[in-house]
Coordinates of C-alpha atoms and ligand atoms in Angstrom, one line a residue:
M12 CA -77.4 -85.8 65.2
P13 CA -78.8 -86.6 68.7
P14 CA -81.4 -87.6 69.6
E15 CA -81.9 -89.3 66.2
T16 CA -78.6 -91.1 66.4
A17 CA -80.0 -93.0 69.4
L18 CA -82.6 -94.5 67.1
W19 CA -79.9 -95.3 64.5
N20 CA -77.9 -97.0 67.1
R21 CA -80.8 -99.1 68.3
V22 CA -81.7 -100.2 64.8
E23 CA -78.0 -101.2 64.2
Q24 CA -77.7 -102.9 67.5
T25 CA -80.8 -104.9 66.9
A26 CA -79.3 -106.1 63.6
H27 CA -76.1 -107.2 65.3
E28 CA -78.2 -109.1 67.9
V29 CA -80.8 -110.7 65.6
F30 CA -78.3 -111.7 62.9
A31 CA -75.9 -113.2 65.5
T32 CA -78.8 -115.5 66.6
F33 CA -78.9 -116.8 63.0
G34 CA -75.2 -117.4 63.0
Y35 CA -74.0 -114.5 60.9
G36 CA -70.7 -112.7 61.4
E37 CA -70.0 -109.1 60.6
I38 CA -67.8 -108.1 57.6
R39 CA -66.5 -104.5 57.0
P40 CA -65.8 -104.1 53.3
P41 CA -63.9 -101.0 52.1
I42 CA -65.7 -97.8 51.1
F43 CA -64.2 -97.8 47.6
E44 CA -63.1 -100.5 45.3
P45 CA -61.9 -100.8 41.6
T46 CA -64.8 -99.6 39.4
E47 CA -64.3 -102.8 37.4
L48 CA -65.6 -104.8 40.4
F49 CA -69.0 -103.1 40.4
A50 CA -69.2 -102.8 36.6
R51 CA -68.8 -106.6 36.4
A52 CA -70.9 -107.7 39.3
V53 CA -73.8 -105.2 39.2
G54 CA -73.9 -105.1 35.4
G55 CA -73.2 -102.4 32.8
E56 CA -76.9 -101.9 31.8
T57 CA -78.1 -101.2 35.3
D58 CA -78.9 -97.7 36.5
I59 CA -76.3 -98.0 39.2
V60 CA -73.4 -98.6 36.9
S61 CA -74.5 -96.6 33.9
K62 CA -75.2 -93.4 35.8
E63 CA -75.2 -93.6 39.6
M64 CA -71.6 -94.4 40.5
Y65 CA -69.0 -91.9 41.8
S66 CA -65.9 -93.0 40.0
F67 CA -62.5 -91.4 40.0
P68 CA -59.1 -92.1 38.4
D69 CA -56.6 -93.2 40.9
P70 CA -54.5 -91.1 41.6
P71 CA -57.4 -88.7 42.0
Q72 CA -58.4 -86.2 39.3
T73 CA -61.9 -85.1 38.4
P74 CA -63.3 -87.1 35.5
M75 CA -63.0 -84.0 33.3
E76 CA -59.4 -83.3 34.3
F77 CA -58.7 -87.0 33.5
V78 CA -60.3 -86.8 30.1
Q79 CA -58.5 -83.6 29.3
A80 CA -55.1 -84.7 30.5
T81 CA -55.5 -87.9 28.6
L82 CA -56.6 -86.4 25.4
G83 CA -54.6 -83.2 25.5
R84 CA -57.1 -80.5 24.8
I85 CA -60.5 -81.8 23.7
G86 CA -62.7 -79.5 21.6
Q87 CA -65.1 -77.1 23.2
E88 CA -68.0 -78.8 21.7
Q89 CA -67.1 -82.2 23.0
F90 CA -66.3 -80.8 26.4
A91 CA -69.8 -79.3 26.6
L92 CA -71.3 -82.5 25.5
L93 CA -69.6 -84.6 28.1
E94 CA -70.2 -82.0 30.8
S95 CA -73.9 -82.1 30.2
D96 CA -74.2 -85.9 30.0
P97 CA -72.8 -87.7 33.1
E98 CA -73.7 -91.1 31.6
K99 CA -71.6 -90.4 28.5
L100 CA -68.8 -89.0 30.7
Q101 CA -68.7 -92.1 32.8
D102 CA -68.6 -94.3 29.7
F103 CA -65.9 -92.2 28.1
M104 CA -63.8 -92.2 31.2
R105 CA -64.0 -96.0 31.5
E106 CA -63.0 -96.5 27.9
L107 CA -60.0 -94.1 28.3
A108 CA -58.9 -95.7 31.5
E109 CA -58.8 -99.1 29.8
L110 CA -56.8 -97.7 26.9
Q111 CA -54.3 -96.0 29.2
D112 CA -54.1 -98.7 31.8
V113 CA -55.2 -96.4 34.5
T114 CA -57.2 -97.7 37.6
L115 CA -60.6 -96.2 38.2
V116 CA -62.1 -96.5 41.7
S117 CA -65.7 -96.1 42.8
L118 CA -67.4 -95.2 46.0
R119 CA -69.3 -98.4 46.7
P120 CA -72.9 -98.2 45.5
E121 CA -73.7 -101.5 47.2
A122 CA -71.8 -104.2 49.1
T123 CA -72.6 -107.6 47.6
A124 CA -69.9 -107.3 45.0
S125 CA -67.3 -106.5 47.8
V126 CA -68.5 -109.4 50.0
C127 CA -68.1 -111.8 47.1
R128 CA -64.7 -110.4 46.3
A129 CA -63.7 -110.9 49.9
Y130 CA -65.1 -114.5 49.8
I131 CA -62.8 -115.3 46.9
E132 CA -59.8 -113.3 48.0
H133 CA -59.8 -114.8 51.5
N134 CA -60.5 -118.4 50.4
M135 CA -63.7 -118.6 52.4
Q136 CA -64.8 -121.6 50.4
Q137 CA -62.4 -123.5 52.7
L138 CA -64.5 -122.6 55.7
P139 CA -67.6 -124.6 56.7
Q140 CA -70.3 -123.7 54.1
P141 CA -72.4 -121.7 53.8
V142 CA -70.5 -118.6 55.0
K143 CA -73.0 -116.2 56.5
L144 CA -71.9 -112.5 56.6
Y145 CA -73.6 -109.2 57.3
Y146 CA -72.5 -105.5 57.0
V147 CA -73.7 -102.1 58.0
G148 CA -72.5 -98.9 56.4
P149 CA -72.8 -96.1 53.9
M150 CA -73.3 -96.6 50.1
F151 CA -73.1 -93.9 47.4
R152 CA -75.2 -93.3 44.4
R153 CA -75.5 -90.2 42.3
E154 CA -79.3 -89.8 42.2
R155 CA -81.7 -86.9 42.5
P156 CA -82.0 -86.4 46.3
Q157 CA -85.5 -86.5 47.7
K158 CA -87.3 -88.1 50.7
G159 CA -85.9 -91.6 51.2
R160 CA -83.4 -91.2 48.4
Y161 CA -80.0 -89.8 49.2
R162 CA -76.5 -89.7 47.6
Q163 CA -74.9 -91.1 50.7
F164 CA -77.3 -93.6 52.3
Y165 CA -76.9 -96.5 54.7
Q166 CA -77.6 -100.2 54.2
I167 CA -77.8 -103.1 56.5
G168 CA -77.2 -106.2 54.5
A169 CA -76.5 -109.9 54.7
E170 CA -75.1 -112.6 52.3
V171 CA -75.1 -116.4 52.5
L172 CA -72.3 -117.8 50.3
G173 CA -71.5 -121.4 49.4
G174 CA -73.1 -124.6 50.3
S175 CA -76.3 -125.6 48.6
D176 CA -79.2 -123.7 47.1
A177 CA -81.7 -125.4 49.2
P178 CA -85.0 -123.5 49.4
A179 CA -84.7 -123.6 53.2
I180 CA -81.8 -121.2 52.9
D181 CA -83.9 -118.6 50.9
A182 CA -86.7 -119.0 53.4
E183 CA -84.4 -118.7 56.5
V184 CA -82.8 -115.5 55.1
I185 CA -86.3 -114.0 54.7
E186 CA -87.4 -115.3 58.1
M187 CA -84.4 -113.6 59.6
L188 CA -85.4 -110.3 57.9
M189 CA -88.9 -110.4 59.1
T190 CA -87.8 -111.3 62.6
Y191 CA -85.5 -108.3 62.5
F192 CA -88.2 -105.9 61.3
D193 CA -90.5 -107.2 64.1
K194 CA -87.8 -106.7 66.7
V195 CA -87.1 -103.1 65.7
G196 CA -90.8 -102.4 65.8
L197 CA -91.5 -101.9 62.1
H198 CA -95.2 -102.6 61.6
G199 CA -97.2 -102.9 58.4
A200 CA -94.3 -104.1 56.4
T201 CA -95.3 -106.2 53.3
L202 CA -93.1 -108.9 51.9
Y203 CA -93.3 -109.5 48.1
I204 CA -91.6 -112.5 46.5
N205 CA -91.1 -113.8 43.0
S206 CA -88.9 -116.2 41.1
I207 CA -87.1 -114.9 38.0
G208 CA -85.7 -118.4 37.0
H209 CA -82.3 -118.9 35.7
N210 CA -80.5 -117.9 32.5
A211 CA -81.4 -120.7 30.0
D212 CA -83.5 -121.0 26.9
N213 CA -86.1 -123.2 28.6
C214 CA -86.4 -120.6 31.5
R215 CA -85.7 -116.9 31.8
R216 CA -84.0 -116.4 28.4
G217 CA -87.1 -117.9 26.7
Y218 CA -89.4 -115.7 28.7
V219 CA -87.3 -112.6 28.0
A220 CA -87.6 -113.3 24.3
Q221 CA -91.4 -113.6 24.5
L222 CA -91.5 -110.5 26.6
R223 CA -89.5 -108.6 24.1
T224 CA -91.8 -109.7 21.3
A225 CA -94.8 -108.6 23.4
L226 CA -93.2 -105.3 24.2
E227 CA -92.4 -104.6 20.5
K228 CA -96.1 -104.8 19.8
V229 CA -97.0 -102.1 22.2
K230 CA -93.8 -100.1 21.8
D231 CA -95.4 -96.9 20.7
K232 CA -97.6 -96.8 23.8
L233 CA -94.5 -96.9 26.1
G234 CA -92.4 -94.0 27.4
P235 CA -88.8 -93.4 26.2
D236 CA -87.2 -95.3 29.2
S237 CA -89.2 -98.4 28.6
Q238 CA -88.7 -98.2 24.8
R239 CA -85.0 -98.2 25.4
R240 CA -85.2 -101.1 27.8
I241 CA -86.9 -103.3 25.2
D242 CA -83.5 -103.8 23.7
T243 CA -81.2 -103.4 26.7
N244 CA -83.1 -105.0 29.6
P245 CA -86.8 -105.9 28.9
L246 CA -87.3 -107.3 32.4
R247 CA -86.8 -103.8 33.8
V248 CA -89.9 -102.6 32.0
L249 CA -91.9 -104.5 34.6
D250 CA -90.3 -102.2 37.2
S251 CA -91.9 -99.1 35.7
K252 CA -93.9 -96.9 38.0
L253 CA -95.2 -94.8 35.1
E254 CA -99.0 -94.5 35.5
S255 CA -99.6 -94.4 31.7
E256 CA -97.8 -97.8 31.3
Q257 CA -99.5 -99.8 34.0
A258 CA -102.5 -101.0 32.0
I259 CA -100.1 -102.2 29.2
I260 CA -97.8 -104.0 31.5
A261 CA -100.7 -105.8 33.1
T262 CA -101.2 -107.6 29.7
L263 CA -97.6 -108.9 29.4
P264 CA -96.7 -112.5 29.9
H265 CA -95.8 -113.7 33.4
I266 CA -92.5 -115.4 34.1
A267 CA -94.1 -118.0 36.4
D268 CA -95.6 -119.6 33.3
H269 CA -92.1 -119.9 31.7
L270 CA -90.0 -121.3 34.5
C271 CA -88.1 -124.5 33.9
D272 CA -89.1 -127.5 36.1
D273 CA -86.2 -127.1 38.5
C274 CA -86.8 -123.4 39.1
K275 CA -90.6 -124.0 39.4
A276 CA -90.0 -126.6 42.1
H277 CA -87.5 -124.4 43.9
Y278 CA -90.0 -121.5 44.0
A279 CA -92.8 -123.8 45.2
A280 CA -90.5 -125.1 48.0
V281 CA -89.4 -121.6 49.1
K282 CA -93.1 -120.7 49.5
R283 CA -93.8 -123.9 51.4
Q284 CA -90.8 -123.2 53.7
L285 CA -92.0 -119.7 54.3
E286 CA -95.4 -121.0 55.4
I287 CA -93.8 -123.5 57.8
R288 CA -91.9 -120.6 59.3
G289 CA -95.1 -118.5 59.6
V290 CA -93.8 -115.8 57.3
L291 CA -96.6 -114.0 55.4
Y292 CA -95.8 -113.1 51.8
E293 CA -97.5 -111.8 48.7
E294 CA -96.4 -112.9 45.2
N295 CA -95.6 -110.1 42.7
W296 CA -94.8 -111.3 39.2
R297 CA -93.4 -107.9 38.3
L298 CA -90.7 -108.0 40.9
V299 CA -87.5 -108.4 38.9
R300 CA -85.1 -106.2 40.8
G301 CA -82.7 -103.8 39.1
L302 CA -79.4 -105.7 39.3
D303 CA -78.1 -108.2 36.7
Y304 CA -76.9 -110.8 39.2
Y305 CA -80.2 -112.0 40.5
M306 CA -81.8 -115.4 39.7
R307 CA -84.6 -117.5 41.1
T308 CA -85.9 -116.1 44.4
T309 CA -86.2 -112.3 44.4
F310 CA -87.9 -110.3 47.2
E311 CA -88.7 -106.8 48.3
I312 CA -90.2 -105.4 51.5
T313 CA -92.2 -102.2 51.6
A314 CA -93.1 -100.2 54.7
P315 CA -95.7 -97.5 55.4
G316 CA -95.1 -93.8 55.7
L317 CA -92.5 -93.5 52.9
G318 CA -94.5 -92.1 49.9
S319 CA -93.2 -93.4 46.6
Q320 CA -89.8 -94.5 48.0
N321 CA -91.4 -97.3 50.0
A322 CA -89.0 -100.2 49.5
V323 CA -87.1 -100.7 52.7
C324 CA -85.3 -103.9 51.6
G325 CA -84.5 -105.8 48.4
G326 CA -82.8 -109.1 47.9
G327 CA -82.5 -112.3 46.0
R328 CA -80.5 -115.3 44.9
Y329 CA -77.3 -114.8 42.8
D330 CA -75.7 -118.2 42.3
G331 CA -73.4 -117.2 39.4
L332 CA -71.9 -114.1 40.9
V333 CA -68.9 -115.4 42.7
E334 CA -67.9 -117.4 39.6
L335 CA -68.4 -114.3 37.4
L336 CA -65.9 -112.5 39.7
G337 CA -63.3 -115.2 39.2
G338 CA -64.1 -117.5 42.1
P339 CA -65.3 -121.1 42.2
P340 CA -69.0 -121.9 41.3
T341 CA -70.8 -120.8 44.5
K342 CA -74.4 -120.5 45.5
G343 CA -75.4 -117.1 47.0
I344 CA -78.3 -115.2 48.3
G345 CA -78.6 -111.9 50.2
F346 CA -80.5 -108.7 50.9
A347 CA -79.9 -105.1 51.6
I348 CA -82.1 -103.0 53.9
G349 CA -82.2 -99.2 53.3
E350 CA -81.5 -98.0 56.8
D351 CA -82.5 -94.4 56.1
R352 CA -85.9 -95.5 55.0
L353 CA -86.3 -97.9 57.8
I354 CA -85.6 -95.1 60.3
L355 CA -88.1 -92.7 58.4
S356 CA -90.8 -95.3 58.6
L357 CA -90.2 -95.9 62.3
Q358 CA -90.3 -92.2 63.0
E359 CA -93.6 -91.8 60.9
S360 CA -95.2 -94.5 63.0
G361 CA -94.2 -92.9 66.2
K362 CA -91.7 -95.6 67.0
G363 CA -88.8 -93.2 66.8
Q364 CA -87.4 -93.0 70.2
K365 CA -87.8 -89.7 72.0
G366 CA -84.7 -87.7 73.1
Q367 CA -82.7 -89.7 75.5
G368 CA -82.8 -87.5 78.7
R369 CA -80.3 -87.7 81.5
D370 CA -81.2 -89.9 84.4
V371 CA -79.8 -87.6 87.1
Y372 CA -78.9 -83.9 87.3
I373 CA -76.7 -83.2 90.3
A374 CA -77.6 -79.7 91.7
W375 CA -74.7 -79.0 94.0
M376 CA -74.0 -75.9 96.1
G377 CA -70.9 -75.3 98.1
E378 CA -67.3 -76.6 98.2
H379 CA -67.9 -79.7 100.2
A380 CA -70.9 -80.6 98.3
Y381 CA -69.0 -80.4 95.0
A382 CA -66.4 -83.1 96.2
A383 CA -69.3 -85.3 97.2
A384 CA -71.1 -84.6 93.9
I385 CA -68.0 -85.7 91.9
H386 CA -67.9 -89.0 93.8
A387 CA -71.6 -89.5 93.4
A388 CA -71.4 -88.9 89.7
K389 CA -68.6 -91.4 89.4
D390 CA -70.6 -94.1 91.3
L391 CA -73.8 -93.5 89.3
R392 CA -72.0 -93.5 85.9
K393 CA -70.3 -96.7 86.9
A394 CA -73.8 -98.2 87.5
G395 CA -74.7 -97.1 83.9
L396 CA -76.8 -94.0 84.7
S397 CA -76.5 -90.9 82.6
V398 CA -75.4 -88.1 84.9
E399 CA -75.0 -84.4 84.3
L400 CA -72.7 -82.7 86.8
P401 CA -72.6 -78.9 86.2
P402 CA -69.0 -77.6 86.2
V403 CA -69.7 -74.4 88.1
E404 CA -72.0 -73.7 91.0
Q405 CA -75.5 -72.7 90.1
K406 CA -78.3 -71.1 92.0
F407 CA -80.9 -73.7 93.0
G408 CA -83.6 -72.5 90.7
K409 CA -81.3 -72.3 87.7
A410 CA -80.1 -75.8 88.4
L411 CA -83.6 -77.2 88.4
G412 CA -84.5 -75.3 85.3
Q413 CA -81.5 -76.7 83.5
A414 CA -82.3 -80.3 84.8
D415 CA -85.8 -79.9 83.3
K416 CA -84.5 -78.7 79.9
L417 CA -82.2 -81.6 79.7
G418 CA -85.1 -84.0 80.3
A419 CA -83.5 -85.4 83.5
K420 CA -85.7 -87.8 85.5
Y421 CA -84.2 -86.9 88.9
A422 CA -82.4 -83.9 90.4
L423 CA -80.0 -84.9 93.2
I424 CA -79.8 -82.0 95.5
L425 CA -76.5 -81.6 97.3
G426 CA -75.7 -78.7 99.6
D427 CA -73.2 -78.4 102.3
N428 CA -76.0 -79.2 104.8
E429 CA -77.0 -82.4 103.1
V430 CA -73.3 -83.5 103.0
S431 CA -72.7 -82.9 106.7
E432 CA -76.0 -84.6 107.7
G433 CA -75.3 -87.5 105.4
L434 CA -78.9 -87.3 104.1
W435 CA -79.2 -86.5 100.4
T436 CA -82.3 -85.2 98.7
L437 CA -83.7 -86.7 95.5
K438 CA -86.3 -84.8 93.5
T439 CA -88.4 -86.7 90.9
L440 CA -88.8 -84.0 88.3
S441 CA -92.0 -85.2 86.7
T442 CA -94.0 -85.1 90.0
G443 CA -92.0 -82.7 92.1
E444 CA -91.8 -85.2 94.9
Q445 CA -88.8 -85.1 97.2
E446 CA -87.3 -87.8 99.3
K447 CA -84.3 -87.9 101.6
F448 CA -81.9 -90.9 101.6
P449 CA -78.6 -91.7 103.2
E450 CA -76.0 -91.7 100.4
P451 CA -75.4 -95.4 99.9
E452 CA -79.1 -96.1 99.8
L453 CA -79.7 -93.3 97.3
I454 CA -77.1 -94.6 94.9
E455 CA -78.6 -98.1 95.3
F456 CA -82.1 -96.8 94.7
L457 CA -81.1 -95.0 91.5
R458 CA -79.2 -98.1 90.4
Q459 CA -82.3 -100.2 90.8
Q460 CA -84.5 -97.6 89.0
K461 CA -82.1 -97.9 86.1
N462 CA -82.3 -101.7 86.0
V463 CA -86.1 -101.6 86.1
S464 CA -86.3 -99.1 83.3
S465 CA -83.8 -100.9 81.1
Y466 CA -85.8 -104.1 81.7
L467 CA -89.1 -102.5 80.6
Ligands
LIG23 P1 -85.0 -98.0 44.2 O1 -85.8 -98.8 43.2 O2 -85.8 -97.4 45.3 O3 -84.0 -97.1 43.6 P2 -82.9 -100.0 44.3 O4 -83.5 -101.2 43.6 O5 -82.0 -99.1 43.6 O6 -84.1 -99.2 45.0 P3 -81.3 -101.7 46.0 O7 -80.1 -101.5 45.2 O8 -82.0 -103.0 46.0 O9 -82.3 -100.5 45.7 O10 -81.0 -101.4 47.5 C1 -81.7 -101.9 48.6 C2 -82.4 -100.9 49.5 O11 -81.5 -99.8 49.7 C3 -83.6 -100.3 48.8 O12 -84.7 -101.1 49.0 C4 -83.7 -98.9 49.5 O13 -84.4 -99.1 50.8 C5 -82.3 -98.6 49.8 N1 -81.8 -97.5 48.9 C6 -81.4 -97.7 47.6 N2 -81.0 -96.5 47.0 C7 -81.2 -95.6 48.0 C8 -80.9 -94.2 48.1 N3 -80.4 -93.5 47.1 N4 -81.2 -93.6 49.3 C9 -81.7 -94.2 50.3 N5 -82.0 -95.6 50.3 C10 -81.7 -96.2 49.2
LIG24 MG1 -82.2 -97.3 42.6

């Protein structure tokens, strides 16, 4: 709602401007896509796919209606079981859909998969490479709502697809992000980077095997989530925020010691490139990110004032993703900013814009004055000023009170006298000062004031 939407608009407008200076074009992917796209791209073991997606059969039915209709009547016990376990229900629904050849669709939980699909579907590999795209819009995840975590939230993201995997590309993507955060006025952001190598025995696969062995040894000291992840996705254990697990995690092997020569060189070059660009970073060996598609460079940015939900941006390289979705081998890297959290952080630091008041409130009295007021409003609005023109005549005192409540800078006082004299009165509401101007000069004066303040 206003006035907050003014801040949202400023944050989005700045993204359009900054990203354009780096040569990115906007893409608007659809709000829902076949579930299969996300299941494949994001990965079945991730939180997003296993329990956070809103998925529906197409044509629409609730998941339970779908399950019931497909199975005839399922037993009471099984019904209760599915109803109490959304993860199981999702799994079950997906299995049935496959058996019955029914399409499932999902509200998009993220947009990278859609952008890669569009790249393939629209033959963007035939454009000059790399193709640089960005998007702004809502994403949907079924999570427990809390500060900085919502079921409909907004992301501002960008992807670089095709061309090479030169470390300069990674560095420039990050440079653009930090330039953007600086421009919107986010202070105190910290950039964390890491490299998670690539999927080969002499690189990440070898590391994961060692990590798994190390984790097996301390299994009984870990919580149930981490215990499960030893089998399904041991890297995710490093993500754990559980206080009781921190000391144990600190003793685990680091991936930096297991990168292959190419990945090691790539990581070193990304860091060097960041330094040349004057981008400050901190290395965090535990930064693995939750999505399956990442490789090599991963990064995350935290911001102050957000409590435990302090990540405002996550991203990384995903060279295999386009191919996984049926396209040609294609390099890729991207990020997604959590816009809600960015806004929260700006507000916490007092950078949230105050209510946008009117520039001018026209206090008119009398028939002639009204006609003049309508024309004055037209001229001022044309010059870009925000003008409030009351639809019915008001007593002078009431008009000024109203102007004050709306946060107007000036009241333009127009009575029949002023109109016949051709001298209009302008009251600066913050000081109470009044000045008389001939009409054309007054319009010109306000126009200039507007220019000065939009310049500042
Ligand atoms: P988290 O660990 O906080 O759940 P994530 O790894 O799921 O984050 P990504 O998928 O990388 O997040 O999304 C990028 C950014 O989008 C996050 O850094 C965060 O700022 C924002 N984000 C993710 N989920 C939500 C949500 N439910 N509500 C608000 N913002 C979110
Ligand atoms: Mg999450």
